Coordinates of C-alpha atoms and ligand atoms in Angstrom, one line a residue:
M1235 CA 15.9 0.0 -29.5
A1236 CA 16.2 3.2 -31.5
E1237 CA 19.5 3.5 -33.5
E1238 CA 20.9 6.7 -31.3
N1239 CA 20.3 4.8 -28.0
K1240 CA 21.7 1.4 -29.1
S1241 CA 25.0 2.0 -27.0
S1242 CA 23.7 3.1 -23.9
L1243 CA 21.2 1.5 -21.3
D1244 CA 20.7 4.9 -19.7
P1245 CA 17.3 5.9 -21.2
L1246 CA 15.8 2.5 -20.7
A1247 CA 17.2 2.3 -17.1
A1248 CA 15.6 5.8 -16.6
L1249 CA 12.3 4.6 -17.9
C1250 CA 12.4 1.4 -15.8
K1251 CA 12.9 3.5 -12.7
R1252 CA 10.4 6.1 -13.6
R1253 CA 7.6 3.5 -14.6
G1254 CA 8.3 1.1 -11.8
F1255 CA 9.9 -1.7 -13.7
I1256 CA 13.3 -2.0 -11.8
Y1257 CA 14.7 -0.3 -8.6
H1258 CA 18.0 -0.7 -6.9
S1259 CA 17.4 -3.1 -4.0
S1260 CA 17.5 -1.2 -0.5
E1261 CA 17.6 2.1 -2.2
I1262 CA 16.9 4.2 0.7
Y1263 CA 20.1 2.9 2.3
G1264 CA 22.3 3.6 -0.8
G1265 CA 21.5 0.3 -2.6
M1266 CA 23.5 -3.0 -2.9
P1267 CA 25.6 -3.7 -6.0
G1268 CA 24.2 -6.6 -7.8
F1269 CA 20.8 -6.5 -6.2
W1270 CA 17.8 -5.3 -8.0
D1271 CA 14.0 -5.1 -7.1
Y1272 CA 11.1 -5.3 -9.5
G1273 CA 8.4 -2.9 -9.1
P1274 CA 4.7 -3.1 -10.1
L1275 CA 5.4 -3.5 -13.7
G1276 CA 8.6 -5.4 -13.6
C1277 CA 6.9 -8.1 -11.4
E1278 CA 4.3 -8.7 -13.9
L1279 CA 6.8 -8.9 -16.7
K1280 CA 8.6 -11.3 -14.7
Q1281 CA 5.7 -13.5 -13.9
N1282 CA 4.7 -13.5 -17.8
V1283 CA 8.2 -14.5 -18.6
K1284 CA 8.3 -17.4 -16.2
Q1285 CA 4.8 -18.6 -17.1
A1286 CA 5.7 -18.5 -20.9
W1287 CA 8.6 -20.6 -20.2
W1288 CA 6.7 -23.1 -18.1
Q1289 CA 3.9 -23.4 -20.6
F1290 CA 6.4 -23.8 -23.4
T1291 CA 8.9 -26.3 -21.6
V1292 CA 6.5 -28.1 -19.1
R1293 CA 2.8 -27.9 -19.7
G1294 CA 3.0 -27.8 -23.4
R1295 CA 4.8 -31.2 -23.6
E1296 CA 4.1 -34.6 -22.3
D1297 CA 7.7 -35.4 -21.8
V1298 CA 8.8 -32.9 -19.0
A1299 CA 7.8 -32.9 -15.4
G1300 CA 8.2 -29.9 -12.9
L1301 CA 10.1 -29.5 -9.6
D1302 CA 10.4 -26.8 -7.0
A1303 CA 13.3 -27.5 -4.8
T1304 CA 14.8 -25.7 -1.8
I1305 CA 17.5 -23.0 -2.1
I1306 CA 19.6 -24.4 0.6
M1307 CA 20.5 -28.0 0.2
H1308 CA 22.9 -30.5 1.7
P1309 CA 26.4 -29.1 1.2
K1310 CA 27.4 -32.5 -0.4
I1311 CA 25.6 -31.8 -3.4
W1312 CA 28.1 -28.9 -4.1
K1313 CA 31.0 -31.2 -3.6
A1314 CA 29.5 -33.7 -6.0
S1315 CA 28.7 -31.2 -8.7
G1316 CA 32.1 -29.6 -8.4
H1317 CA 31.0 -26.2 -7.3
L1318 CA 32.8 -26.3 -3.9
D1319 CA 36.2 -27.0 -5.6
T1320 CA 36.0 -25.3 -9.0
F1321 CA 33.0 -22.6 -9.1
A1322 CA 35.5 -19.7 -9.0
D1323 CA 36.4 -16.8 -10.9
P1324 CA 39.9 -15.3 -11.1
M1325 CA 39.9 -12.2 -9.0
T1326 CA 42.5 -9.4 -9.0
M1327 CA 42.9 -6.2 -7.0
C1328 CA 44.5 -3.0 -7.9
K1329 CA 47.2 -2.3 -5.2
Q1330 CA 46.6 1.5 -5.7
C1331 CA 42.8 2.3 -5.8
K1332 CA 41.9 -1.1 -4.3
K1333 CA 39.2 -1.8 -6.8
L1334 CA 38.4 -5.6 -7.2
M1335 CA 37.8 -7.0 -10.5
R1336 CA 37.5 -10.2 -12.5
A1337 CA 40.8 -10.8 -14.3
D1338 CA 39.0 -11.9 -17.4
Q1339 CA 36.8 -8.8 -17.5
I1340 CA 39.7 -6.3 -17.3
D1341 CA 39.6 -5.8 -20.9
D1342 CA 36.0 -5.1 -21.1
I1343 CA 36.1 -2.6 -18.2
R1344 CA 38.9 -0.8 -20.0
A1345 CA 36.9 -0.8 -23.3
E1346 CA 33.9 0.7 -21.3
L1347 CA 36.0 3.3 -19.5
G1348 CA 37.6 4.3 -22.8
K1349 CA 40.4 6.5 -23.7
K1350 CA 40.0 8.6 -20.6
A1351 CA 41.5 6.1 -18.4
A1352 CA 44.1 5.2 -21.0
A1353 CA 45.7 8.7 -20.4
V1354 CA 46.2 7.9 -16.9
N1355 CA 49.2 5.7 -17.4
P1356 CA 51.2 4.9 -20.7
A1357 CA 51.8 1.3 -19.3
Y1358 CA 47.9 1.0 -19.0
A1359 CA 47.6 -2.3 -20.9
L1360 CA 49.1 -4.1 -18.0
S1361 CA 47.5 -2.0 -15.1
C1362 CA 44.3 -1.1 -13.5
P1363 CA 41.8 0.2 -15.9
H1364 CA 40.6 2.7 -13.5
C1365 CA 43.8 4.4 -12.2
G1366 CA 46.6 2.9 -14.0
G1367 CA 47.8 1.1 -10.7
E1368 CA 49.5 -2.2 -10.5
M1369 CA 47.2 -5.3 -10.3
T1370 CA 47.7 -8.2 -7.8
E1371 CA 48.2 -11.9 -9.1
P1372 CA 44.6 -13.2 -10.0
K1373 CA 43.4 -15.6 -7.3
P1374 CA 40.4 -18.1 -7.6
F1375 CA 37.3 -16.7 -5.7
N1376 CA 34.6 -19.1 -5.0
L1377 CA 31.2 -17.5 -6.1
M1378 CA 28.9 -19.4 -3.6
F1379 CA 27.3 -17.4 -0.8
K1380 CA 27.8 -19.2 2.4
T1381 CA 25.4 -19.5 5.4
V1382 CA 25.0 -21.4 8.8
V1383 CA 22.1 -23.8 9.2
G1384 CA 20.9 -23.9 12.9
P1385 CA 21.9 -21.9 15.9
I1386 CA 25.4 -22.7 16.0
D1387 CA 28.0 -20.9 14.1
D1388 CA 30.4 -23.8 13.4
P1389 CA 32.0 -25.0 10.1
S1390 CA 30.1 -28.3 10.3
N1391 CA 26.8 -26.3 9.9
V1392 CA 28.0 -24.3 6.9
A1393 CA 25.6 -24.4 3.9
Y1394 CA 25.4 -22.5 0.7
L1395 CA 22.6 -20.6 -1.3
R1396 CA 22.3 -22.6 -4.5
P1397 CA 24.4 -21.0 -7.4
E1398 CA 22.2 -22.7 -9.8
T1399 CA 18.8 -24.6 -9.9
A1400 CA 20.1 -27.6 -11.9
Q1401 CA 21.6 -29.5 -9.2
A1402 CA 18.4 -30.1 -7.4
I1403 CA 17.0 -31.7 -10.4
F1404 CA 19.8 -34.4 -10.3
A1405 CA 19.4 -34.7 -6.5
Q1406 CA 15.7 -35.6 -7.0
F1407 CA 16.1 -37.5 -10.1
T1408 CA 15.2 -40.9 -8.9
N1409 CA 12.2 -39.4 -6.9
V1410 CA 10.7 -37.7 -9.9
L1411 CA 11.4 -40.7 -12.1
S1412 CA 9.4 -43.0 -9.9
T1413 CA 6.6 -40.6 -9.2
S1414 CA 6.0 -39.0 -12.5
R1415 CA 5.3 -42.0 -14.8
Q1416 CA 8.0 -40.7 -17.1
Q1417 CA 10.6 -42.8 -18.8
V1418 CA 13.8 -41.8 -20.5
P1419 CA 13.9 -39.7 -22.8
F1420 CA 12.2 -37.1 -20.6
G1421 CA 13.0 -33.9 -18.7
I1422 CA 12.7 -32.2 -15.2
A1423 CA 12.3 -28.5 -15.2
Q1424 CA 12.8 -25.9 -12.5
M1425 CA 12.5 -22.2 -12.1
G1426 CA 13.7 -20.1 -9.2
K1427 CA 16.4 -18.0 -7.4
S1428 CA 20.0 -18.5 -7.8
F1429 CA 22.8 -16.6 -5.8
R1430 CA 26.4 -15.8 -7.0
N1431 CA 28.7 -13.7 -5.3
E1432 CA 29.9 -12.2 -8.6
V1433 CA 33.1 -10.2 -8.2
T1434 CA 32.0 -7.4 -10.5
P1435 CA 28.2 -7.2 -11.0
R1436 CA 27.7 -5.0 -14.2
N1437 CA 25.6 -4.0 -16.9
Y1438 CA 22.3 -3.2 -14.8
T1439 CA 20.6 -6.5 -14.1
F1440 CA 22.7 -8.5 -16.6
R1441 CA 25.2 -9.9 -14.2
S1442 CA 23.4 -9.8 -10.6
R1443 CA 24.3 -11.4 -7.3
E1444 CA 20.8 -12.7 -6.9
F1445 CA 18.8 -13.8 -9.8
E1446 CA 16.3 -16.3 -11.3
Q1447 CA 17.0 -19.2 -13.5
M1448 CA 14.9 -21.5 -15.6
E1449 CA 16.6 -24.7 -16.2
L1450 CA 15.6 -28.0 -17.8
E1451 CA 17.6 -31.2 -17.7
F1452 CA 16.4 -33.6 -20.3
F1453 CA 17.4 -37.1 -19.9
I1454 CA 18.4 -39.2 -22.9
R1455 CA 19.6 -42.6 -23.5
P1456 CA 23.4 -43.1 -24.0
D1457 CA 24.0 -43.4 -27.8
E1458 CA 25.2 -47.0 -27.2
A1459 CA 21.7 -48.0 -25.7
V1460 CA 20.1 -46.4 -29.0
E1461 CA 22.4 -48.5 -31.2
I1462 CA 21.2 -51.7 -29.3
L1463 CA 17.6 -50.7 -29.6
H1464 CA 17.5 -49.4 -33.3
G1465 CA 20.5 -50.9 -34.8
H1466 CA 21.5 -47.3 -35.6
V1467 CA 21.9 -43.8 -34.1
V1468 CA 20.6 -40.8 -36.0
T1469 CA 23.2 -38.0 -36.1
L1470 CA 23.0 -34.4 -37.4
A1471 CA 24.7 -35.9 -40.5
D1472 CA 21.5 -37.8 -41.3
N1473 CA 19.7 -34.4 -41.5
P1474 CA 16.7 -35.0 -39.1
D1475 CA 13.6 -33.3 -38.9
L1476 CA 14.0 -31.2 -35.7
N1477 CA 10.5 -29.5 -36.1
G1478 CA 8.6 -32.6 -36.2
P1479 CA 7.7 -35.0 -33.3
V1480 CA 10.9 -36.2 -31.3
Q1481 CA 12.3 -39.6 -32.5
D1482 CA 13.3 -42.8 -30.5
D1483 CA 16.5 -43.3 -32.5
W1484 CA 18.2 -39.9 -32.1
G1485 CA 21.5 -39.8 -30.6
W1486 CA 23.0 -37.0 -28.2
E1487 CA 24.0 -34.8 -30.9
V1488 CA 20.4 -34.5 -32.5
W1489 CA 18.8 -34.2 -29.1
H1490 CA 21.3 -31.1 -28.3
K1491 CA 20.4 -29.4 -31.6
Y1492 CA 16.7 -30.1 -31.2
W1493 CA 16.8 -28.1 -27.9
V1494 CA 18.8 -25.3 -29.3
E1495 CA 16.1 -25.0 -32.0
Q1496 CA 13.5 -25.3 -29.1
R1497 CA 14.9 -22.4 -27.2
K1498 CA 15.2 -20.2 -30.4
K1499 CA 11.4 -20.9 -31.0
F1500 CA 10.7 -19.8 -27.3
L1501 CA 12.8 -16.6 -27.8
N1502 CA 10.9 -15.8 -31.0
A1503 CA 7.7 -16.5 -29.5
V1504 CA 8.2 -14.1 -26.4
G1505 CA 9.3 -11.3 -28.9
L1506 CA 13.1 -11.7 -29.8
P1507 CA 13.5 -11.8 -33.4
T1508 CA 16.0 -14.4 -34.7
E1509 CA 18.3 -11.9 -36.3
H1510 CA 19.2 -10.2 -32.9
F1511 CA 20.8 -13.2 -31.5
V1512 CA 23.3 -15.7 -32.6
E1513 CA 24.4 -19.3 -31.7
Y1514 CA 27.8 -19.5 -30.4
W1515 CA 29.2 -23.2 -30.5
Q1516 CA 31.8 -23.5 -27.8
K1517 CA 35.3 -24.6 -29.3
P1518 CA 36.6 -27.9 -28.0
D1519 CA 39.2 -26.2 -25.7
E1520 CA 36.4 -24.0 -24.2
L1521 CA 34.1 -27.1 -23.2
A1522 CA 34.0 -28.3 -19.6
H1523 CA 35.9 -31.8 -19.7
Y1524 CA 32.5 -33.7 -19.3
A1525 CA 30.7 -31.6 -21.9
R1526 CA 30.2 -32.9 -25.6
A1527 CA 29.0 -29.7 -26.8
C1528 CA 27.7 -26.4 -25.6
V1529 CA 25.8 -23.5 -27.4
D1530 CA 25.5 -20.1 -26.0
I1531 CA 22.7 -18.0 -27.4
E1532 CA 24.0 -14.5 -27.5
Y1533 CA 22.0 -11.4 -27.7
D1534 CA 23.0 -8.0 -29.1
F1535 CA 22.7 -6.0 -25.7
P1536 CA 23.3 -2.3 -26.1
F1537 CA 26.6 -2.9 -24.3
G1538 CA 27.8 -5.7 -26.7
R1539 CA 26.9 -9.3 -27.7
Q1540 CA 26.6 -11.4 -24.6
E1541 CA 25.4 -14.7 -23.5
L1542 CA 21.6 -14.8 -22.9
E1543 CA 21.4 -18.4 -22.3
G1544 CA 23.2 -21.8 -22.8
I1545 CA 22.4 -25.4 -24.2
A1546 CA 24.9 -28.0 -22.9
A1547 CA 25.2 -31.6 -23.8
R1548 CA 26.7 -32.7 -20.4
S1549 CA 26.9 -36.5 -20.9
D1550 CA 26.1 -38.7 -17.8
F1551 CA 28.6 -36.4 -15.7
D1552 CA 26.0 -35.0 -13.2
L1553 CA 24.1 -38.2 -12.2
T1554 CA 27.3 -40.3 -12.1
Q1555 CA 28.8 -37.8 -9.6
H1556 CA 25.8 -37.9 -7.4
Q1557 CA 25.8 -41.6 -7.6
K1558 CA 29.4 -41.7 -6.6
H1559 CA 29.1 -39.2 -3.6
S1560 CA 25.7 -40.3 -2.3
G1561 CA 26.1 -44.0 -2.7
E1562 CA 22.6 -44.1 -4.2
S1563 CA 22.3 -45.7 -7.8
Q1564 CA 21.2 -43.4 -10.4
M1565 CA 20.6 -46.0 -12.9
V1566 CA 17.4 -46.5 -14.7
F1567 CA 15.9 -49.5 -16.0
D1568 CA 14.8 -49.5 -19.6
D1569 CA 12.6 -52.6 -20.4
P1570 CA 12.5 -52.0 -24.2
L1571 CA 16.4 -51.9 -24.1
K1572 CA 16.6 -55.3 -22.3
Q1573 CA 14.3 -56.9 -24.7
A1574 CA 16.3 -55.6 -27.7
A1575 CA 19.6 -56.6 -26.0
K1576 CA 18.2 -60.4 -25.5
K1577 CA 18.1 -60.7 -29.2
L1578 CA 21.8 -60.1 -29.6
D1579 CA 23.7 -63.6 -29.7
D1580 CA 27.1 -63.9 -27.9
A1581 CA 29.0 -63.0 -31.1
A1582 CA 27.0 -59.9 -31.6
R1583 CA 27.5 -58.9 -27.9
K1584 CA 31.3 -59.4 -28.1
A1585 CA 31.6 -57.4 -31.3
F1586 CA 29.3 -54.8 -29.6
I1587 CA 31.6 -54.4 -26.5
E1588 CA 34.8 -54.3 -28.7
K1589 CA 33.2 -51.5 -30.8
V1590 CA 32.2 -49.5 -27.5
Q1591 CA 35.8 -50.1 -26.1
A1592 CA 37.4 -48.8 -29.0
D1593 CA 35.3 -45.8 -29.1
W1594 CA 35.8 -45.1 -25.3
V1595 CA 39.6 -45.6 -25.5
S1596 CA 39.6 -43.1 -28.5
R1597 CA 38.1 -40.5 -26.2
G1598 CA 40.7 -41.3 -23.4
K1599 CA 38.3 -43.5 -21.4
D1600 CA 38.8 -46.8 -19.6
P1601 CA 38.1 -49.9 -21.8
I1602 CA 37.3 -52.0 -18.5
A1603 CA 34.7 -49.3 -17.5
A1604 CA 33.5 -49.6 -21.2
E1605 CA 32.8 -53.4 -20.8
K1606 CA 31.0 -53.0 -17.5
F1607 CA 29.0 -50.2 -19.1
C1608 CA 27.9 -52.7 -21.9
L1609 CA 27.1 -55.5 -19.6
N1610 CA 24.7 -53.1 -17.7
L1611 CA 23.2 -52.1 -21.1
F1612 CA 22.6 -55.7 -21.8
D1613 CA 20.6 -55.8 -18.6
G1614 CA 18.7 -52.7 -19.6
K1615 CA 20.6 -50.6 -17.2
Y1616 CA 22.5 -47.2 -17.6
V1617 CA 22.9 -43.8 -16.1
P1618 CA 21.1 -41.3 -18.4
H1619 CA 22.9 -38.8 -20.3
V1620 CA 21.5 -35.1 -20.1
I1621 CA 21.0 -32.1 -22.4
E1622 CA 20.7 -28.9 -20.3
P1623 CA 19.1 -25.8 -21.7
S1624 CA 19.8 -23.2 -18.9
A1625 CA 18.4 -19.6 -19.1
G1626 CA 18.3 -16.6 -16.8
V1627 CA 15.0 -14.8 -16.0
D1628 CA 16.4 -11.5 -15.3
R1629 CA 18.8 -11.6 -18.4
L1630 CA 15.8 -12.5 -20.7
M1631 CA 13.8 -9.7 -19.2
L1632 CA 16.6 -7.3 -19.9
A1633 CA 16.9 -8.5 -23.5
L1634 CA 13.1 -8.2 -24.0
L1635 CA 13.1 -4.6 -22.5
C1636 CA 16.0 -3.6 -24.7
E1637 CA 14.2 -5.1 -27.6
A1638 CA 11.0 -3.4 -26.9
Y1639 CA 12.2 0.2 -26.2
E1640 CA 11.8 2.8 -28.9
E1641 CA 11.9 6.6 -28.8
Q1642 CA 9.6 7.4 -31.8
K1643 CA 9.9 10.8 -33.5
L1644 CA 6.3 11.9 -34.4
T1645 CA 5.0 14.8 -36.3
D1646 CA 1.4 15.9 -35.9
E1647 CA -0.8 17.4 -38.7
K1648 CA 0.5 21.1 -37.6
G1649 CA 4.1 20.0 -38.2
K1650 CA 4.9 19.9 -34.4
E1651 CA 7.4 17.1 -33.6
D1652 CA 7.2 15.0 -30.5
I1653 CA 8.9 12.0 -29.0
R1654 CA 6.9 9.1 -28.1
T1655 CA 8.5 6.4 -25.8
V1656 CA 7.1 3.0 -26.4
L1657 CA 7.7 -0.5 -25.2
H1658 CA 6.8 -2.8 -28.0
F1659 CA 6.5 -5.9 -25.7
H1660 CA 4.9 -9.1 -27.2
P1661 CA 1.4 -9.2 -25.9
K1662 CA 2.3 -12.5 -24.2
V1663 CA 4.8 -10.7 -21.9
A1664 CA 3.3 -7.4 -21.6
P1665 CA 2.8 -6.6 -17.9
V1666 CA -0.5 -5.0 -18.7
K1667 CA -2.5 -6.3 -21.4
V1668 CA -5.4 -3.8 -21.6
A1669 CA -6.0 -0.4 -20.3
V1670 CA -9.7 0.7 -20.0
F1671 CA -10.7 4.5 -20.2
P1672 CA -14.0 6.2 -19.9
L1673 CA -13.7 9.2 -22.3
V1674 CA -16.0 11.1 -20.2
K1675 CA -15.8 10.6 -16.6
K1676 CA -18.9 12.6 -15.6
D1677 CA -21.0 10.6 -18.2
E1678 CA -22.5 8.0 -15.9
A1679 CA -23.6 5.5 -18.7
C1680 CA -20.2 5.8 -20.4
F1681 CA -18.4 5.5 -16.9
N1682 CA -20.4 2.6 -15.8
M1683 CA -19.9 0.8 -19.2
A1684 CA -16.3 1.2 -19.0
R1685 CA -16.1 0.1 -15.4
E1686 CA -18.3 -3.1 -16.3
I1687 CA -15.7 -3.8 -19.2
F1688 CA -12.9 -3.4 -16.9
D1689 CA -14.3 -5.8 -14.2
K1690 CA -15.0 -8.4 -16.7
L1691 CA -11.5 -8.3 -18.4
R1692 CA -9.5 -8.2 -15.2
K1693 CA -10.8 -11.5 -14.2
K1694 CA -9.1 -12.9 -17.4
V1695 CA -5.9 -10.6 -17.7
N1696 CA -4.1 -8.0 -16.0
C1697 CA -5.8 -4.6 -16.7
F1698 CA -5.3 -1.0 -15.8
W1699 CA -8.0 1.5 -15.2
D1700 CA -7.4 5.2 -16.0
A1701 CA -10.2 7.6 -15.7
S1702 CA -8.5 10.9 -15.5
G1703 CA -6.4 13.2 -17.8
Q1704 CA -6.5 14.0 -21.6
I1705 CA -7.0 10.8 -23.6
G1706 CA -3.9 11.3 -25.6
R1707 CA -1.7 11.5 -22.3
R1708 CA -3.6 8.4 -21.2
Y1709 CA -2.4 6.6 -24.3
R1710 CA 1.1 7.7 -23.8
R1711 CA 1.2 6.5 -20.3
Q1712 CA 0.2 3.0 -21.6
D1713 CA 2.8 3.2 -24.3
E1714 CA 5.7 3.5 -21.8
A1715 CA 4.2 0.6 -19.9
G1716 CA 4.1 -1.5 -23.1
T1717 CA 0.3 -2.0 -23.0
P1718 CA -0.8 -3.6 -26.4
W1719 CA -4.3 -2.3 -26.3
C1720 CA -6.2 0.6 -24.7
I1721 CA -10.1 0.4 -24.7
T1722 CA -11.9 3.8 -24.7
V1723 CA -15.5 3.8 -23.9
D1724 CA -17.3 7.1 -25.1
P1725 CA -20.8 8.4 -24.8
E1726 CA -21.9 6.5 -28.1
S1727 CA -20.6 3.2 -26.5
P1728 CA -23.7 2.6 -24.2
K1729 CA -25.9 3.0 -27.3
D1730 CA -24.2 0.9 -30.0
G1731 CA -22.3 -1.6 -27.6
K1732 CA -19.0 -0.6 -29.0
F1733 CA -15.9 0.9 -27.9
T1734 CA -12.6 2.1 -29.4
V1735 CA -9.6 -0.2 -29.4
R1736 CA -6.4 1.7 -30.0
D1737 CA -3.2 -0.4 -31.0
R1738 CA 0.0 0.3 -29.2
D1739 CA 2.4 -0.2 -32.2
S1740 CA 0.3 1.2 -35.2
M1741 CA -1.7 3.7 -33.0
Q1742 CA -4.7 2.7 -35.1
Q1743 CA -8.1 2.8 -33.6
E1744 CA -10.9 0.4 -34.3
R1745 CA -14.5 0.3 -32.8
M1746 CA -15.5 -3.3 -31.9
T1747 CA -17.7 -5.1 -29.5
Y1748 CA -16.6 -6.9 -26.3
E1749 CA -16.7 -10.4 -27.9
E1750 CA -14.9 -9.1 -31.0
F1751 CA -12.0 -7.7 -28.7
L1752 CA -11.9 -11.0 -26.8
V1753 CA -11.2 -12.9 -30.0
K1754 CA -8.5 -10.5 -30.9
M1755 CA -6.9 -10.6 -27.6
Y1756 CA -6.9 -14.2 -27.2
A1757 CA -5.5 -14.8 -30.7
A1758 CA -2.5 -12.6 -29.8
L1759 CA -1.9 -14.3 -26.4
E1760 CA -2.0 -18.0 -27.7
F1761 CA 1.4 -19.9 -27.6
Ligands
ATP29 P1 28.2 -16.0 -17.4 O1 29.5 -16.6 -18.3 O2 27.6 -15.0 -17.9 O3 28.7 -15.7 -16.0 P2 27.5 -18.7 -17.0 O4 28.0 -19.4 -18.3 O5 28.3 -18.8 -15.9 O6 27.3 -17.1 -17.2 P3 25.5 -20.6 -16.5 O7 26.2 -21.0 -15.3 O8 25.6 -21.4 -17.8 O9 26.0 -19.1 -16.9 O10 23.9 -20.1 -16.1 C1 23.0 -20.0 -17.0 C2 22.2 -18.9 -17.2 O11 21.9 -18.2 -16.0 C3 23.1 -17.7 -18.0 O12 23.0 -18.0 -19.4 C4 22.3 -16.4 -17.5 O13 21.2 -16.2 -18.5 C5 21.9 -16.9 -16.2 N1 22.9 -16.2 -15.3 C6 24.0 -16.9 -14.7 N2 24.7 -15.9 -13.9 C7 24.0 -14.9 -13.8 C8 24.1 -13.8 -13.1 N3 25.1 -13.4 -12.3 N4 23.0 -12.8 -13.2 C9 22.0 -13.0 -14.1 N5 21.9 -14.1 -14.7 C10 22.9 -15.0 -14.6

């Protein structure tokens, strides 16, 4: 984004509205806070972001399988996952102006409103950032949207719109395991809608009430199983090569860092440079009780540094919870583990159990459960642990839009100044890849050749046809849409079989054949 626009989303939001990226939902009725629609360019961008994630996370790997589960699921899933009891934000209300706010966001709102509000009340630091009024005691507010399944509006028929896609992956774990020919370590990925009744949806699409997530649950062996199999567990202290192939002797810590690196690679590949985001490693007191580590990838949005996505090491918490609540075993049978355990004699087994017990006790866990866990391991059985990279489609789209937006000051040969608004999308995510223009509409040969190129190209990628207006204006329209290449067919083209390709970023023009253009385009689109 241009320096002068760094602190405001306004110019970008105006462009998104003007060019059909993002609209308010239900706009003709006044809109709904926290709900957004994607227009013609926005929905192409969204498809491309999701496709890139799916290619990188699922199709490009041998160890991840996909899932597409329902949005409404059995309500017991949300009891088991903890969402029914604890998925809540602290909500507070101003007794004077009646505005509802998240108690933990009051400082941010105050900062956004700035000094103007501070003048309202000298005791403002303890009061409503809008009017200076007194705030109520914060109360937990569950973020799940409720609905009723079936014709009878009775509490026994209450269900919830999923607040995350991840739980369906756990609930279908055994089905995917038995039908995909995968074995631990492996992952299950899902993309789709999630719903959260956010108290204060803010910052454009950043915090919405309906949004999409792209989540991966990557199931790994418990470290104790790796120890039996390999006699050692590789940790980060061993300095493992995270860019090479994955290794069977990695412990959870290495798998977690591996996925942090994979996510960073993905963000780079879709157009976010490493220097514009940071890894925030949650401190021990910030971690959920079951989590061993959690990294937030934070991006420098114009409204501040905020979480783009998270990568959590969640131990065996989720599958164990579902095992407990459903009564269905979530254990896997790992034959190589059983074979390795067979080689341990009684003394080695005893020593192993004692070591695991000491470790569990040091982490406040039960020694009897530790022994049971070891005996299961000797039989090749365990509940897998999980690493969860969890990303938001809309949040990533917003980051890509912020990153791509630029207002360039241009000066022509006559010294005349002009502003060019351009979206420098990476070609992989650009909503339109190529725009095709006949230079002279009335020149039949030129027009027909342009149309033929357009018809051939649109079978491969999303293209745009524009036959009217000055050529300079046509280029500028595509700059605002973020189209990487414009093809102009001129009266010479039918004679020499070449056309002009104009590059969005450099504005350089180059004449080439159709085949030469395809090579150039595919090279930029490859993952
Ligand atoms: P936050 O702290 O911002 O509320 P979170 O830690 O609750 O986010 P997770 O539950 O870990 O978020 O969700 C994973 C990802 O889903 C987030 O990193 C974000 O990209 C996306 N996400 C979560 N809530 C929203 C929302 N209300 N609107 C848009 N995207 C969201």
